[in-house]
JSON list of C-alpha atoms in Angstrom, two decimals:
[
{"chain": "A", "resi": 107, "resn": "UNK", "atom": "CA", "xyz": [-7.35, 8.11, -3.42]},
{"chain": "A", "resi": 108, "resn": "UNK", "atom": "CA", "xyz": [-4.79, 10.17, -1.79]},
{"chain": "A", "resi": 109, "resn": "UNK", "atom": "CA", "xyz": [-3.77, 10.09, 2.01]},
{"chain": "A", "resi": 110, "resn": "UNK", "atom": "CA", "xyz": [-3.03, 12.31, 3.88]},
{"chain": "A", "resi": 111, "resn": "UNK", "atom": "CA", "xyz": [0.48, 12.86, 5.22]},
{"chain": "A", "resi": 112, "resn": "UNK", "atom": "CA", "xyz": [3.17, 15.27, 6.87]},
{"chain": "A", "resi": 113, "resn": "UNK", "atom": "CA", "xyz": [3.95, 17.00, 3.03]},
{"chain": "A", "resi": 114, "resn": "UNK", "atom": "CA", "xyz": [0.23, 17.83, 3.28]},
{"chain": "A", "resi": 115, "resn": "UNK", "atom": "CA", "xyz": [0.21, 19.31, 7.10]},
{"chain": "A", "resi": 116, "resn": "UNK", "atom": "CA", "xyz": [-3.05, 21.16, 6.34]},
{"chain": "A", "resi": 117, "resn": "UNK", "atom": "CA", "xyz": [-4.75, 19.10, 4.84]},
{"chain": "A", "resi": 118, "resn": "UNK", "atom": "CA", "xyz": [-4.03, 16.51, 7.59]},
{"chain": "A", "resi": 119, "resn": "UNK", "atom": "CA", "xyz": [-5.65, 18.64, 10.49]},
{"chain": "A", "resi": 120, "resn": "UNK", "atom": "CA", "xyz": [-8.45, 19.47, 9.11]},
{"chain": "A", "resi": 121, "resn": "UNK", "atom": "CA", "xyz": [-9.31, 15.59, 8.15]},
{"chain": "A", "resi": 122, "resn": "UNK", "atom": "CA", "xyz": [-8.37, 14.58, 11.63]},
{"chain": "A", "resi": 123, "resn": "UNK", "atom": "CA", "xyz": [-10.04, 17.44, 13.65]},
{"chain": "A", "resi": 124, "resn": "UNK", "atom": "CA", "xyz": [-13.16, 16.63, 11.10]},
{"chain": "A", "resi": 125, "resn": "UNK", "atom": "CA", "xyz": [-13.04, 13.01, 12.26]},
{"chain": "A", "resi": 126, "resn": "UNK", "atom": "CA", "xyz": [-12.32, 13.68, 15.79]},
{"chain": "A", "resi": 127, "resn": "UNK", "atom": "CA", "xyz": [-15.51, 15.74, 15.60]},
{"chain": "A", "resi": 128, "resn": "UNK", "atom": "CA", "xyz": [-18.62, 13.35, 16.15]},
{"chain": "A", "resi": 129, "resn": "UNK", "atom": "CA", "xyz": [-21.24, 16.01, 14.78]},
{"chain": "A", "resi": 130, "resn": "UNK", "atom": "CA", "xyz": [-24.66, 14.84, 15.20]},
{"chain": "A", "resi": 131, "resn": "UNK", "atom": "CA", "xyz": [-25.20, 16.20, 11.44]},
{"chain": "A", "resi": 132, "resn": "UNK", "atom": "CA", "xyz": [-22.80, 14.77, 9.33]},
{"chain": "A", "resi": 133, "resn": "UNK", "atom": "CA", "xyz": [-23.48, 12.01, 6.98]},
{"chain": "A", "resi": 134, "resn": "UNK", "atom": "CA", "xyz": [-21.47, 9.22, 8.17]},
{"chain": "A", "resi": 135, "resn": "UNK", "atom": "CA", "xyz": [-20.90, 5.64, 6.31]},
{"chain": "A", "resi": 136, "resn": "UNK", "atom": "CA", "xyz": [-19.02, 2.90, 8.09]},
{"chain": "A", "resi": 137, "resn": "UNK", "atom": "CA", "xyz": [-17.66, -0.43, 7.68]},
{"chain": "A", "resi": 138, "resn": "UNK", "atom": "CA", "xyz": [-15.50, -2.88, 10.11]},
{"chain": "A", "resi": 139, "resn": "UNK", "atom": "CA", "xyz": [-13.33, -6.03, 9.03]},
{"chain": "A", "resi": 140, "resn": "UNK", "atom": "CA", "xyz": [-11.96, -8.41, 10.82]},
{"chain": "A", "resi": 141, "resn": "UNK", "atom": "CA", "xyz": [-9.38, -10.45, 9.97]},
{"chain": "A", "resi": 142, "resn": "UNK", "atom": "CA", "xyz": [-6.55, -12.83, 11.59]},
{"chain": "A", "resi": 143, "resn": "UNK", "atom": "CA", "xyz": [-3.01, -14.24, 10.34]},
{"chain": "A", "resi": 144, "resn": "UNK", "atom": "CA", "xyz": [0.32, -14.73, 11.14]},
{"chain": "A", "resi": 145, "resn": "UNK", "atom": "CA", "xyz": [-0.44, -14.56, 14.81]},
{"chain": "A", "resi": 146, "resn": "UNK", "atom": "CA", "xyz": [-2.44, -11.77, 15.25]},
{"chain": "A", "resi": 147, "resn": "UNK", "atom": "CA", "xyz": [-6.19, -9.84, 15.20]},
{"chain": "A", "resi": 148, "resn": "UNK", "atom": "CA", "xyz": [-6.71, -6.97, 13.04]},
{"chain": "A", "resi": 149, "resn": "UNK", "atom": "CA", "xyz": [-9.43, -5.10, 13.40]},
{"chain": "A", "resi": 150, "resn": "UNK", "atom": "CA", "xyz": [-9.84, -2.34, 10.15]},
{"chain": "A", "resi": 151, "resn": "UNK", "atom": "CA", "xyz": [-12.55, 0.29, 10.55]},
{"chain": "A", "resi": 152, "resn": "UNK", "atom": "CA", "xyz": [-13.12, 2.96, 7.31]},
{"chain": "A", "resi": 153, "resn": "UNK", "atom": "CA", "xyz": [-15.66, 5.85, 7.84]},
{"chain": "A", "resi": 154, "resn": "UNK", "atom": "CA", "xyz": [-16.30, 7.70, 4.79]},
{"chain": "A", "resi": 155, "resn": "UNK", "atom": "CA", "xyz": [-18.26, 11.38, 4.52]},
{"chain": "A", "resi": 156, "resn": "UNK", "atom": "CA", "xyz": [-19.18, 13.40, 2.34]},
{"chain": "A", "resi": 157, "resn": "UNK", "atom": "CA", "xyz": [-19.77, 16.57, 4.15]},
{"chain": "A", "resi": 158, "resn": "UNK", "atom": "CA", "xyz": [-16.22, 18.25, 3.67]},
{"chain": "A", "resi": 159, "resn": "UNK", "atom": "CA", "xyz": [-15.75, 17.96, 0.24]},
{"chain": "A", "resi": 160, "resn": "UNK", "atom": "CA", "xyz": [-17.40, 21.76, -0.48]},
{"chain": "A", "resi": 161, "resn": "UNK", "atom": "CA", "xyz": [-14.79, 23.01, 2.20]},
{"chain": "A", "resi": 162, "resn": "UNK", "atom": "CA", "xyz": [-11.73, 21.41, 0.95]},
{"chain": "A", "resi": 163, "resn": "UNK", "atom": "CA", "xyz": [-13.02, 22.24, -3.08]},
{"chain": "A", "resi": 164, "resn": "UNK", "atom": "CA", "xyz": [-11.21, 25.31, -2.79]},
{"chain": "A", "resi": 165, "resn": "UNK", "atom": "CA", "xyz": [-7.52, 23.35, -2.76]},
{"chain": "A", "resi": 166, "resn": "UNK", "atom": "CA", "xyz": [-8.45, 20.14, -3.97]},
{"chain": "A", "resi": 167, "resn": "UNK", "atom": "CA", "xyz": [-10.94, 19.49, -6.73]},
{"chain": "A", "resi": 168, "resn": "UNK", "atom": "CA", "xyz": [-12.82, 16.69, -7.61]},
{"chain": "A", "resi": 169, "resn": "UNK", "atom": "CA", "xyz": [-13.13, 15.24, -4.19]},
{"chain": "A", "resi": 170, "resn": "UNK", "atom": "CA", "xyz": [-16.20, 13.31, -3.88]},
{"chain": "A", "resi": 171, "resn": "UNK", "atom": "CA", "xyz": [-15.79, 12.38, 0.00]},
{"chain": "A", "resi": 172, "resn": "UNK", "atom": "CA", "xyz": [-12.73, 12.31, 2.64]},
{"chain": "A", "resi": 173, "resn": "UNK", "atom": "CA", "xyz": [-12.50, 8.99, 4.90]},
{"chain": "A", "resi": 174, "resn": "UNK", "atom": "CA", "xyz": [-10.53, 7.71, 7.58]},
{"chain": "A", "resi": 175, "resn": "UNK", "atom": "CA", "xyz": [-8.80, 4.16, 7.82]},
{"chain": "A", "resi": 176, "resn": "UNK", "atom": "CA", "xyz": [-8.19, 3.00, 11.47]},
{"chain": "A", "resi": 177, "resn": "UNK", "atom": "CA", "xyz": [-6.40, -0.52, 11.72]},
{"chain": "A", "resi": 178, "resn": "UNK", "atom": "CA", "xyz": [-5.74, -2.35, 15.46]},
{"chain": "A", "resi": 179, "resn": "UNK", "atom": "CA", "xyz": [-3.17, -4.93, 15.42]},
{"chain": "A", "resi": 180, "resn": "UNK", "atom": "CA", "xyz": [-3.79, -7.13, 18.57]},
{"chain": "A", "resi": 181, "resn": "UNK", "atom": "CA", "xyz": [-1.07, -9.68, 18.75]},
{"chain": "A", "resi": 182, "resn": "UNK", "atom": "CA", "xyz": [0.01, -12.16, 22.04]},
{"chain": "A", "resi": 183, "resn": "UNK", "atom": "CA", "xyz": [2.79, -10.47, 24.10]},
{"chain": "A", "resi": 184, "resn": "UNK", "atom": "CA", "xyz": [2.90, -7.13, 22.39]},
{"chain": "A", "resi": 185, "resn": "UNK", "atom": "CA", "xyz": [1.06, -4.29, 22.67]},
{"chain": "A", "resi": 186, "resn": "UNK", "atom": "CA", "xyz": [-2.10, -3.41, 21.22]},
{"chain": "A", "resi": 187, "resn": "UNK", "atom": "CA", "xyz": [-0.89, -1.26, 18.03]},
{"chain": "A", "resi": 188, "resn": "UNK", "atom": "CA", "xyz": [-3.83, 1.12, 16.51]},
{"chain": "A", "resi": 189, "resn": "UNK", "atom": "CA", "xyz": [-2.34, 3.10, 13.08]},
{"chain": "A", "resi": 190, "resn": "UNK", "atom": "CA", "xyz": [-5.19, 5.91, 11.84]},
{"chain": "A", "resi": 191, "resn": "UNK", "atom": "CA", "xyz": [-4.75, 7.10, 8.36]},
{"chain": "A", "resi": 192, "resn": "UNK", "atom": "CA", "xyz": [-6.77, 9.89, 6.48]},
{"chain": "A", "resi": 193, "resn": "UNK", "atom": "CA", "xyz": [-7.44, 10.42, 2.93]},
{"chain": "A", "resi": 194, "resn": "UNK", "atom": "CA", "xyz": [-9.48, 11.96, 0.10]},
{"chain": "A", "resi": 195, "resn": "UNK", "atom": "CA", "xyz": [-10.73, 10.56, -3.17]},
{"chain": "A", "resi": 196, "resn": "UNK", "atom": "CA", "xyz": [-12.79, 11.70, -5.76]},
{"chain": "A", "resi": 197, "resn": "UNK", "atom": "CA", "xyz": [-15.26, 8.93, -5.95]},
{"chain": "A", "resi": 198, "resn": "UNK", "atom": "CA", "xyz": [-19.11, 9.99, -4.88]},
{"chain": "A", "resi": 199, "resn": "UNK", "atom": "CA", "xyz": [-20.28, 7.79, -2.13]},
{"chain": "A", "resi": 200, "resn": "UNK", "atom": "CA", "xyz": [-22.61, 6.59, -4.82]},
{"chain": "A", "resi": 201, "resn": "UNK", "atom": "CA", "xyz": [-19.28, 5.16, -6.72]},
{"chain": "A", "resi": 202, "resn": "UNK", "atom": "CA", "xyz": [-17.36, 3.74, -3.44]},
{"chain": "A", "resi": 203, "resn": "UNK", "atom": "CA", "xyz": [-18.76, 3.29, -0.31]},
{"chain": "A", "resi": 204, "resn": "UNK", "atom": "CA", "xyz": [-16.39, 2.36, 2.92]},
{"chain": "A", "resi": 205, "resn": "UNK", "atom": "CA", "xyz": [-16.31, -1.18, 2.31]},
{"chain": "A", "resi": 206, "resn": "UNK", "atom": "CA", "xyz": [-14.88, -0.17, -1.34]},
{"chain": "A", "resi": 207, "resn": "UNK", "atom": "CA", "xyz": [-12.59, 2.74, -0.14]},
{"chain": "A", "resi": 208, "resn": "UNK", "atom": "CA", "xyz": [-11.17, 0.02, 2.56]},
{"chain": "A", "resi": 209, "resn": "UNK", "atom": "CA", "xyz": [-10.84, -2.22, -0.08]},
{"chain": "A", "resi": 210, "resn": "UNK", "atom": "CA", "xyz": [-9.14, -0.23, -2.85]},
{"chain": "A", "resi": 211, "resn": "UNK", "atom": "CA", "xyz": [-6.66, 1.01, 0.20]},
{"chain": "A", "resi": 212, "resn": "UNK", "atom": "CA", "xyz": [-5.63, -2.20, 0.91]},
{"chain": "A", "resi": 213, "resn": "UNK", "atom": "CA", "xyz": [-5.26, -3.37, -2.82]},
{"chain": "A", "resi": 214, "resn": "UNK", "atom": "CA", "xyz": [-2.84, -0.42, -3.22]},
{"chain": "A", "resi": 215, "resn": "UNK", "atom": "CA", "xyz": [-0.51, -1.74, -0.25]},
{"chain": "A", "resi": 216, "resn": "UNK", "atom": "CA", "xyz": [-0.80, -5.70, -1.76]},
{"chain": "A", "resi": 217, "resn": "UNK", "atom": "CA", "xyz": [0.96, -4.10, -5.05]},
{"chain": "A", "resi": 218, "resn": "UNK", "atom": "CA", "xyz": [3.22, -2.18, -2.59]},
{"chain": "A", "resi": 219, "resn": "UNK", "atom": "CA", "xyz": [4.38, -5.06, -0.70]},
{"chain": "A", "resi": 220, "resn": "UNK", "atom": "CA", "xyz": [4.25, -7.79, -3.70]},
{"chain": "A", "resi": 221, "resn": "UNK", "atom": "CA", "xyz": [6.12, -5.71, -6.22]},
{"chain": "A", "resi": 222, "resn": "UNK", "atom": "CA", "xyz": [8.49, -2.17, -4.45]},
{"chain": "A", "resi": 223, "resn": "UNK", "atom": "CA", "xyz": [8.92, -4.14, -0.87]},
{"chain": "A", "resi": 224, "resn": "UNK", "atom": "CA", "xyz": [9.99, -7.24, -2.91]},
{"chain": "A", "resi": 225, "resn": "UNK", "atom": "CA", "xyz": [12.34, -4.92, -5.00]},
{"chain": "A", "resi": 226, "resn": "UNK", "atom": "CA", "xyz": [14.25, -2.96, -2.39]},
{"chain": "A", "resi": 227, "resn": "UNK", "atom": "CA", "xyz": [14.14, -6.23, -0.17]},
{"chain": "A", "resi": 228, "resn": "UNK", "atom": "CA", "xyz": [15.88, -8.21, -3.10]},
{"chain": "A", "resi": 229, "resn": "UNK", "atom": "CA", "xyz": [17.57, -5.94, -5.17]},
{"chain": "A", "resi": 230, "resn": "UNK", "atom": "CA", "xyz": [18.37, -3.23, -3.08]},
{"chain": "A", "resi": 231, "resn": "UNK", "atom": "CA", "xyz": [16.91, -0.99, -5.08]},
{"chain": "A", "resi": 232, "resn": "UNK", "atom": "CA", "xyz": [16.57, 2.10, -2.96]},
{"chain": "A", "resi": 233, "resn": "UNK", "atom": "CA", "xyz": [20.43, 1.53, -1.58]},
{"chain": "A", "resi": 234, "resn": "UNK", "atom": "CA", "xyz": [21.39, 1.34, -5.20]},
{"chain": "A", "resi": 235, "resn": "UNK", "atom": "CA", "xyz": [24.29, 4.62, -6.09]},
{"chain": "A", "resi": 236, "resn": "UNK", "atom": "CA", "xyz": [23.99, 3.57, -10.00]},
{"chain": "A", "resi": 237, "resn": "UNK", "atom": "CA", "xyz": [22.16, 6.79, -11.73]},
{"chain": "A", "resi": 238, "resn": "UNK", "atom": "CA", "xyz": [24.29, 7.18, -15.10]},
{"chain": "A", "resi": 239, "resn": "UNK", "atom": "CA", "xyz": [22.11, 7.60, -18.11]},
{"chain": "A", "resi": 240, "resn": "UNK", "atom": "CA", "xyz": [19.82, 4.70, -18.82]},
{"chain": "A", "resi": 241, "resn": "UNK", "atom": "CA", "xyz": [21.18, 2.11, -16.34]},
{"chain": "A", "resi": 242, "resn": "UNK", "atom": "CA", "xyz": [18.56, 2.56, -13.32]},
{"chain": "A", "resi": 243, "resn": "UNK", "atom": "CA", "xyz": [15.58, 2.48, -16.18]},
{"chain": "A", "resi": 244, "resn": "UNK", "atom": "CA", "xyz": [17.51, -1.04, -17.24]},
{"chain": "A", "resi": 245, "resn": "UNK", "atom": "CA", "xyz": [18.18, -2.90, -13.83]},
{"chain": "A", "resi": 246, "resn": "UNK", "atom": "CA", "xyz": [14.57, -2.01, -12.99]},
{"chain": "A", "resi": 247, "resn": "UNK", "atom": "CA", "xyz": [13.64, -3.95, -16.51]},
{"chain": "A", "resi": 248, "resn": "UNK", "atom": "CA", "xyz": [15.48, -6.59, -15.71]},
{"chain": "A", "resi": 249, "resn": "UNK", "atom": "CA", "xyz": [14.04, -6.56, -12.01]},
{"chain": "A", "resi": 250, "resn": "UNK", "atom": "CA", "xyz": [10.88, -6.87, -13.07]},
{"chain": "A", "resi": 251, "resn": "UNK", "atom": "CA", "xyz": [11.44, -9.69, -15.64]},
{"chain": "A", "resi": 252, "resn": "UNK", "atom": "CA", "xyz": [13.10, -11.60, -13.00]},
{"chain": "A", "resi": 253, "resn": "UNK", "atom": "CA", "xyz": [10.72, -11.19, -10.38]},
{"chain": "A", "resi": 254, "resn": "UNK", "atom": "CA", "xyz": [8.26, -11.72, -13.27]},
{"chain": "A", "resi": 255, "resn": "UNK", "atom": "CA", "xyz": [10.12, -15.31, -14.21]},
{"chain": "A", "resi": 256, "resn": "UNK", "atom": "CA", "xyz": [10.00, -16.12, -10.32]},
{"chain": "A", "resi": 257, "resn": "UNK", "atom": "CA", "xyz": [5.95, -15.87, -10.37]},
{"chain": "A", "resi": 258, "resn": "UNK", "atom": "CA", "xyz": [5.35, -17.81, -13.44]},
{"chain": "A", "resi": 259, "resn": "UNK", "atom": "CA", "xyz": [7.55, -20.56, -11.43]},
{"chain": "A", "resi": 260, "resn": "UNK", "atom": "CA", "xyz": [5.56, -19.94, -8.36]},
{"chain": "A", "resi": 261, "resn": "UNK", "atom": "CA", "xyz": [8.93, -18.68, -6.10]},
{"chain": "A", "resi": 262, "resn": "UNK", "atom": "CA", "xyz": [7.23, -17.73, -2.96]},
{"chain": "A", "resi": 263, "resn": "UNK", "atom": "CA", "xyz": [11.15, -16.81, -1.88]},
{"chain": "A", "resi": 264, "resn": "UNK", "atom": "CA", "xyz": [12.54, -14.72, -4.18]},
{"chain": "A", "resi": 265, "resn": "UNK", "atom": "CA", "xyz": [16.08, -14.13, -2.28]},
{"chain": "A", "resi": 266, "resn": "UNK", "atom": "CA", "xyz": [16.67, -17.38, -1.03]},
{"chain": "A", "resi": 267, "resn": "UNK", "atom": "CA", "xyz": [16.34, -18.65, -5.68]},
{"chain": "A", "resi": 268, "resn": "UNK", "atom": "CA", "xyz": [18.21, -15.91, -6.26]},
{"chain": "A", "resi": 269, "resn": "UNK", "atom": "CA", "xyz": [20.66, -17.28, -4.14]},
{"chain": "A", "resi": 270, "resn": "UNK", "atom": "CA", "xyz": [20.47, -20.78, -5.47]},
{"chain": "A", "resi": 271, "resn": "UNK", "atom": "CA", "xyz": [20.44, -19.53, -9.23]},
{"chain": "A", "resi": 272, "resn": "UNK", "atom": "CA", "xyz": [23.79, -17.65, -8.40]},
{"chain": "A", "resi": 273, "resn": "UNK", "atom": "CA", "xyz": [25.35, -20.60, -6.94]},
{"chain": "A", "resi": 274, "resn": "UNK", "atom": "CA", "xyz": [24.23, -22.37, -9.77]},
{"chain": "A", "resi": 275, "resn": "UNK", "atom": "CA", "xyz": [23.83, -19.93, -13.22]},
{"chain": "A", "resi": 276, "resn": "UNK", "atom": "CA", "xyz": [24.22, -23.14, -15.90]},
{"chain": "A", "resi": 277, "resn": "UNK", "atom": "CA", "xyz": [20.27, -23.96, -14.19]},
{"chain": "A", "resi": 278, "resn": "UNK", "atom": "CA", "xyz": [19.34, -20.84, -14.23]},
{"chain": "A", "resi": 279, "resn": "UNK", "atom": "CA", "xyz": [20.75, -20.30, -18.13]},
{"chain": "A", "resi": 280, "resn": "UNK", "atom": "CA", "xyz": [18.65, -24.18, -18.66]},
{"chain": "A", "resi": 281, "resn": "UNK", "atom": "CA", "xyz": [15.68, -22.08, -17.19]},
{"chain": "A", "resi": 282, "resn": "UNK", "atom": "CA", "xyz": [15.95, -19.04, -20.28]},
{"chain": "A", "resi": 283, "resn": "UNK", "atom": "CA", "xyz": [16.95, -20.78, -23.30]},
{"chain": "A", "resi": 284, "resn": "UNK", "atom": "CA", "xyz": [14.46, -24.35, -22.22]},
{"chain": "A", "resi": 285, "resn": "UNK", "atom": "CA", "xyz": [11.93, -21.96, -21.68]},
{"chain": "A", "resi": 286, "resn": "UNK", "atom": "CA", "xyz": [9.90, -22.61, -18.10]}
]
């Protein structure tokens, strides 16, 4: 799956002008979920086609449909919010229908916000200047066990035990060399 964003300007308007486009004769495959938490609706519609893949072949191939993701956040006391996303993938509609292609998108953005948001959140990853050699490729290891040691204790706050485990490293050495 790939979507489609400004570094792909082309790409972009033809998927939205192709979506925009109701055509009586194009094959069109639909799904809606609804869902609610933390104080708000959202509404998630994917339509999938695919009737464009022969045009884009000639700079992309192996697409086996293009879809488009539309998500409207209806919360109390703000403003309706409506985000519409397009994208390619080379599954067939025989291999992933919308329902799947919604689903696969939001699996990618569970691992996006359970494992990069929680690293730049924490660790300030993205902020970080350190780039000599072999010391980014080693704070992310050591990231990733930590964050790794946090789930096998079931940390739902990662920042906040950080914070305790610094204020308190002898625990946090009892932790290692106990074993969890």
């Amino acid at each position: 799956m790939l979507i489609a964003k400004d570094n792909q300007p082309t790409l972009w308007k033809d998927l939205k002008l192709f979506f925009e486009d109701h055509a009586a004769d194009v094959r069109w495959q639909c799904h809606r979920d609804v869902s609610s938490g933390h104080g708000r609706l959202d509404i998630r519609v994917t339509t999938c086609s695919p009737d464009l893949r022969d045009y884009l072949a000639q700079d992309w191939c192996g697409i086996g449909q293009v879809f488009c993701l539309e998500r409207t956040s209806i919360q109390k006391g703000t403003p309706t919010n409506r985000e519409v996303h397009y994208g390619i993938t080379s599954l067939a509609p025989t291999q992933a229908d919308a329902e799947r292609i919604g689903t696969l998108h939001r699996a990618h953005w569970a691992i996006e916000n359970r494992l990069h948001r929680r690293r730049d959140v924490t660790f300030k990853e993205d902020a970080s200047q350190i780039r000599t050699k072999h010391a980014p490729a080693m704070l992310a290891v050591l990231h990733n066990t930590m964050l790794a040691c946090m789930n096998v204790l079931g940390v739902k706050n990662v920042a906040s035990q950080r914070r305790f485990y610094d204020a308190h490293p002898w625990d946090a050495a009892h932790l290692i060399f106990q074993g969890f």
